[in-house]
PDB file of C-alpha atoms in Angstrom:
ATOM      1  CA  MET A 565     -18.182  -7.584  -1.206  1.00  0.00           C
ATOM      2  CA  PHE A 566     -18.901  -4.652   1.123  1.00  0.00           C
ATOM      3  CA  ALA A 567     -15.873  -2.355   0.864  1.00  0.00           C
ATOM      4  CA  LEU A 568     -14.867   0.675   2.888  1.00  0.00           C
ATOM      5  CA  THR A 569     -12.156   3.040   1.704  1.00  0.00           C
ATOM      6  CA  VAL A 570      -9.510   4.777   3.813  1.00  0.00           C
ATOM      7  CA  HIS A 571      -7.598   7.707   2.292  1.00  0.00           C
ATOM      8  CA  ARG A 572      -4.103   8.754   3.382  1.00  0.00           C
ATOM      9  CA  SER A 573      -3.113  12.304   2.490  1.00  0.00           C
ATOM     10  CA  PRO A 574      -0.067  12.881   0.284  1.00  0.00           C
ATOM     11  CA  ASP A 575       3.231  12.212   2.005  1.00  0.00           C
ATOM     12  CA  THR A 576       6.855  12.057   0.902  1.00  0.00           C
ATOM     13  CA  LEU A 577       8.436   8.671   0.264  1.00  0.00           C
ATOM     14  CA  PRO A 578      10.199   6.951   3.169  1.00  0.00           C
ATOM     15  CA  GLN A 579      13.932   7.670   2.948  1.00  0.00           C
ATOM     16  CA  THR A 580      15.804   4.319   3.033  1.00  0.00           C
ATOM     17  CA  THR A 581      13.368   3.068   5.649  1.00  0.00           C
ATOM     18  CA  THR A 582       9.859   1.693   6.176  1.00  0.00           C
ATOM     19  CA  GLU A 583       6.800   3.818   6.938  1.00  0.00           C
ATOM     20  CA  SER A 584       3.388   2.672   8.173  1.00  0.00           C
ATOM     21  CA  LEU A 585       0.593   3.707   5.822  1.00  0.00           C
ATOM     22  CA  PHE A 586      -2.459   2.102   7.480  1.00  0.00           C
ATOM     23  CA  THR A 587      -3.251   0.427  10.814  1.00  0.00           C
ATOM     24  CA  VAL A 588      -5.591  -2.563  11.148  1.00  0.00           C
ATOM     25  CA  SER A 589      -7.212  -3.120  14.562  1.00  0.00           C
ATOM     26  CA  GLY A 590     -10.174  -4.767  16.267  1.00  0.00           C
ATOM     27  CA  GLY A 591     -10.232  -8.022  14.275  1.00  0.00           C
ATOM     28  CA  LEU A 592      -9.846  -9.501  10.828  1.00  0.00           C
ATOM     29  CA  VAL A 593     -10.337  -7.481   7.634  1.00  0.00           C
ATOM     30  CA  ARG A 594     -10.348  -8.483   3.981  1.00  0.00           C
ATOM     31  CA  ILE A 595      -8.167  -6.044   2.042  1.00  0.00           C
ATOM     32  CA  ALA A 596      -9.243  -5.622  -1.570  1.00  0.00           C
ATOM     33  CA  GLY A 597      -6.327  -3.407  -2.555  1.00  0.00           C
ATOM     34  CA  VAL A 598      -3.841  -0.667  -1.793  1.00  0.00           C
ATOM     35  CA  TYR A 599      -3.563   2.073  -4.406  1.00  0.00           C
ATOM     36  CA  GLY A 600      -1.618   5.287  -4.742  1.00  0.00           C
ATOM     37  CA  ARG A 601      -1.381   8.401  -6.892  1.00  0.00           C
ATOM     38  CA  VAL A 602       1.849  10.323  -7.291  1.00  0.00           C
ATOM     39  CA  THR A 603       1.296  13.913  -6.111  1.00  0.00           C
ATOM     40  CA  THR A 604       4.903  15.150  -6.386  1.00  0.00           C
ATOM     41  CA  ALA A 605       7.028  13.712  -9.205  1.00  0.00           C
ATOM     42  CA  ILE A 606       9.413  10.948  -8.112  1.00  0.00           C
ATOM     43  CA  GLN A 607      13.010  11.383  -9.228  1.00  0.00           C
ATOM     44  CA  ASN A 608      14.736   9.098 -11.728  1.00  0.00           C
ATOM     45  CA  GLN A 609      16.813   6.964  -9.340  1.00  0.00           C
ATOM     46  CA  VAL A 610      16.413   3.247  -8.626  1.00  0.00           C
ATOM     47  CA  ASN A 611      14.332   2.809  -5.466  1.00  0.00           C
ATOM     48  CA  SER A 612      13.477  -0.834  -4.720  1.00  0.00           C
ATOM     49  CA  SER A 613      10.149  -0.719  -2.907  1.00  0.00           C
ATOM     50  CA  TYR A 614       7.710  -3.156  -1.285  1.00  0.00           C
ATOM     51  CA  VAL A 615       4.336  -3.091   0.421  1.00  0.00           C
ATOM     52  CA  THR A 616       4.588  -5.125   3.631  1.00  0.00           C
ATOM     53  CA  PHE A 617       2.329  -6.101   6.515  1.00  0.00           C
ATOM     54  CA  GLN A 618       3.686  -6.072  10.066  1.00  0.00           C
ATOM     55  CA  PRO A 619       1.278  -7.958  12.338  1.00  0.00           C
ATOM     56  CA  THR A 620       1.024  -6.967  15.985  1.00  0.00           C
ATOM     57  CA  VAL A 621       2.276 -10.480  16.816  1.00  0.00           C
ATOM     58  CA  GLY A 622       4.520 -12.328  14.376  1.00  0.00           C
ATOM     59  CA  ASP A 623       6.893 -11.611  11.537  1.00  0.00           C
ATOM     60  CA  THR A 624       6.584  -8.971   8.826  1.00  0.00           C
ATOM     61  CA  VAL A 625       5.488 -10.382   5.470  1.00  0.00           C
ATOM     62  CA  SER A 626       5.780  -8.919   1.988  1.00  0.00           C
ATOM     63  CA  LEU A 627       2.437  -8.193   0.328  1.00  0.00           C
ATOM     64  CA  SER A 628       4.088  -7.332  -2.976  1.00  0.00           C
ATOM     65  CA  GLY A 629       7.020  -8.209  -5.109  1.00  0.00           C
ATOM     66  CA  GLN A 630       9.876  -5.753  -5.481  1.00  0.00           C
ATOM     67  CA  THR A 631       9.492  -2.814  -7.835  1.00  0.00           C
ATOM     68  CA  SER A 632      11.258   0.510  -8.293  1.00  0.00           C
ATOM     69  CA  LEU A 633       9.308   3.654  -7.438  1.00  0.00           C
ATOM     70  CA  SER A 634      11.344   5.944  -9.683  1.00  0.00           C
ATOM     71  CA  ASN A 635      10.847   8.400 -12.540  1.00  0.00           C
ATOM     72  CA  LEU A 636       7.083   8.697 -12.001  1.00  0.00           C
ATOM     73  CA  ALA A 637       5.101  11.769 -13.038  1.00  0.00           C
ATOM     74  CA  VAL A 638       2.352  13.540 -11.096  1.00  0.00           C
ATOM     75  CA  ASP A 639      -0.984  11.651 -11.316  1.00  0.00           C
ATOM     76  CA  PHE A 640       0.730   8.338 -12.137  1.00  0.00           C
ATOM     77  CA  LEU A 641      -1.368   5.569 -10.543  1.00  0.00           C
ATOM     78  CA  ILE A 642       0.186   2.608  -8.768  1.00  0.00           C
ATOM     79  CA  GLY A 643      -1.593  -0.300  -7.167  1.00  0.00           C
ATOM     80  CA  LYS A 644      -1.239  -3.374  -5.042  1.00  0.00           C
ATOM     81  CA  PRO A 645      -4.122  -5.665  -5.898  1.00  0.00           C
ATOM     82  CA  GLY A 646      -5.086  -7.921  -3.038  1.00  0.00           C
ATOM     83  CA  VAL A 647      -3.019 -10.928  -4.037  1.00  0.00           C
ATOM     84  CA  LEU A 648       0.224 -11.981  -2.383  1.00  0.00           C
ATOM     85  CA  GLY A 649       3.156 -11.963  -4.756  1.00  0.00           C
ATOM     86  CA  TYR A 650       2.043  -9.131  -7.020  1.00  0.00           C
ATOM     87  CA  ALA A 651       4.333  -6.120  -7.177  1.00  0.00           C
ATOM     88  CA  VAL A 652       3.350  -2.559  -6.480  1.00  0.00           C
ATOM     89  CA  ARG A 653       2.966  -1.565 -10.098  1.00  0.00           C
ATOM     90  CA  PRO A 654       1.190   0.755 -12.482  1.00  0.00           C
ATOM     91  CA  TYR A 655      -2.559   0.384 -12.022  1.00  0.00           C
ATOM     92  CA  THR A 656      -4.362  -1.147 -15.008  1.00  0.00           C
ATOM     93  CA  ALA A 657      -7.959  -2.104 -15.608  1.00  0.00           C
ATOM     94  CA  ASP A 658      -7.009  -5.790 -15.815  1.00  0.00           C
ATOM     95  CA  SER A 659      -5.320  -5.828 -12.371  1.00  0.00           C
ATOM     96  CA  ASN A 660      -6.321  -8.886 -10.366  1.00  0.00           C
ATOM     97  CA  THR A 661      -8.278  -7.711  -7.322  1.00  0.00           C
ATOM     98  CA  GLU A 662      -8.732 -10.920  -5.330  1.00  0.00           C
ATOM     99  CA  PRO A 663      -8.685  -9.842  -1.642  1.00  0.00           C
ATOM    100  CA  PHE A 664      -6.439 -11.050   1.187  1.00  0.00           C
ATOM    101  CA  ILE A 665      -7.150 -11.271   4.936  1.00  0.00           C
ATOM    102  CA  VAL A 666      -5.113  -9.753   7.784  1.00  0.00           C
ATOM    103  CA  GLY A 667      -5.517  -9.157  11.518  1.00  0.00           C
ATOM    104  CA  ALA A 668      -4.141  -6.389  13.730  1.00  0.00           C
ATOM    105  CA  GLY A 669      -1.001  -4.683  12.453  1.00  0.00           C
ATOM    106  CA  ASN A 670       0.324  -2.171   9.925  1.00  0.00           C
ATOM    107  CA  VAL A 671       0.372  -1.991   6.133  1.00  0.00           C
ATOM    108  CA  ARG A 672       3.722  -0.374   5.344  1.00  0.00           C
ATOM    109  CA  LEU A 673       5.786   0.968   2.457  1.00  0.00           C
ATOM    110  CA  GLN A 674       9.470   0.060   2.428  1.00  0.00           C
ATOM    111  CA  CYS A 675      11.851   2.067   0.224  1.00  0.00           C
ATOM    112  CA  GLU A 676      15.518   1.165  -0.123  1.00  0.00           C
ATOM    113  CA  ALA A 677      16.662   4.556  -1.480  1.00  0.00           C
ATOM    114  CA  SER A 678      16.118   8.235  -0.714  1.00  0.00           C
ATOM    115  CA  ASN A 679      14.019   9.538  -3.607  1.00  0.00           C
ATOM    116  CA  THR A 680      12.176  12.815  -3.811  1.00  0.00           C
ATOM    117  CA  GLY A 681       8.456  12.606  -4.478  1.00  0.00           C
ATOM    118  CA  ALA A 682       5.142  12.053  -2.718  1.00  0.00           C
ATOM    119  CA  ILE A 683       2.180   9.678  -2.987  1.00  0.00           C
ATOM    120  CA  GLU A 684      -1.361   9.727  -1.609  1.00  0.00           C
ATOM    121  CA  TRP A 685      -2.781   6.307  -0.764  1.00  0.00           C
ATOM    122  CA  TRP A 686      -6.128   4.494  -0.561  1.00  0.00           C
ATOM    123  CA  LEU A 687      -6.893   1.146   1.022  1.00  0.00           C
ATOM    124  CA  GLU A 688     -10.134  -0.708   0.308  1.00  0.00           C
ATOM    125  CA  TYR A 689     -11.287  -3.228   2.904  1.00  0.00           C
ATOM    126  CA  GLU A 690     -14.174  -5.183   4.370  1.00  0.00           C
ATOM    127  CA  PRO A 691     -14.401  -5.762   8.147  1.00  0.00           C
ATOM    128  CA  LEU A 692     -14.906  -9.474   8.891  1.00  0.00           C
ATOM    129  CA  GLU A 693     -15.529  -9.114  12.638  1.00  0.00           C
ATOM    130  CA  PRO A 694     -17.437  -6.556  14.702  1.00  0.00           C
ATOM    131  CA  GLY A 695     -15.140  -3.671  15.600  1.00  0.00           C
ATOM    132  CA  ALA A 696     -12.527  -4.470  12.934  1.00  0.00           C
ATOM    133  CA  LYS A 697     -11.305  -1.363  11.126  1.00  0.00           C
ATOM    134  CA  VAL A 698      -8.471   0.260   9.177  1.00  0.00           C
ATOM    135  CA  VAL A 699      -7.265   3.831   9.794  1.00  0.00           C
ATOM    136  CA  THR A 700      -4.379   5.890   8.468  1.00  0.00           C
ATOM    137  CA  ALA A 701      -1.165   5.438  10.411  1.00  0.00           C
TER     138      ALA A 701
END
């Protein structure tokens, strides 16, 4: 697989809302994974969180199961392997990395609490059509 990587600079967690992390445009892409590294420690408070995809046309879908982004130290790695139904979770070497395919829209992070902390993000993808790309939102 031919993969490109997009990096999103560190940003604070969304505060009881959803924030777009990456924008897909120009055609279909195969996303291999979405990964993050904590850059400012995340406080110890339950914060149910999801990675979602909001297509330009259609309904928002969850790309991950629910997890709590709480009590995480600086440099803690989290990941969303490219398989529907897997939670945003600590990154491990045995993470399944089967890709998934999306069209135009936004990869987003939804947080249900207001926690302190910040994460920088990476998204690995392969364009499947000429002109298809992913950029930071």
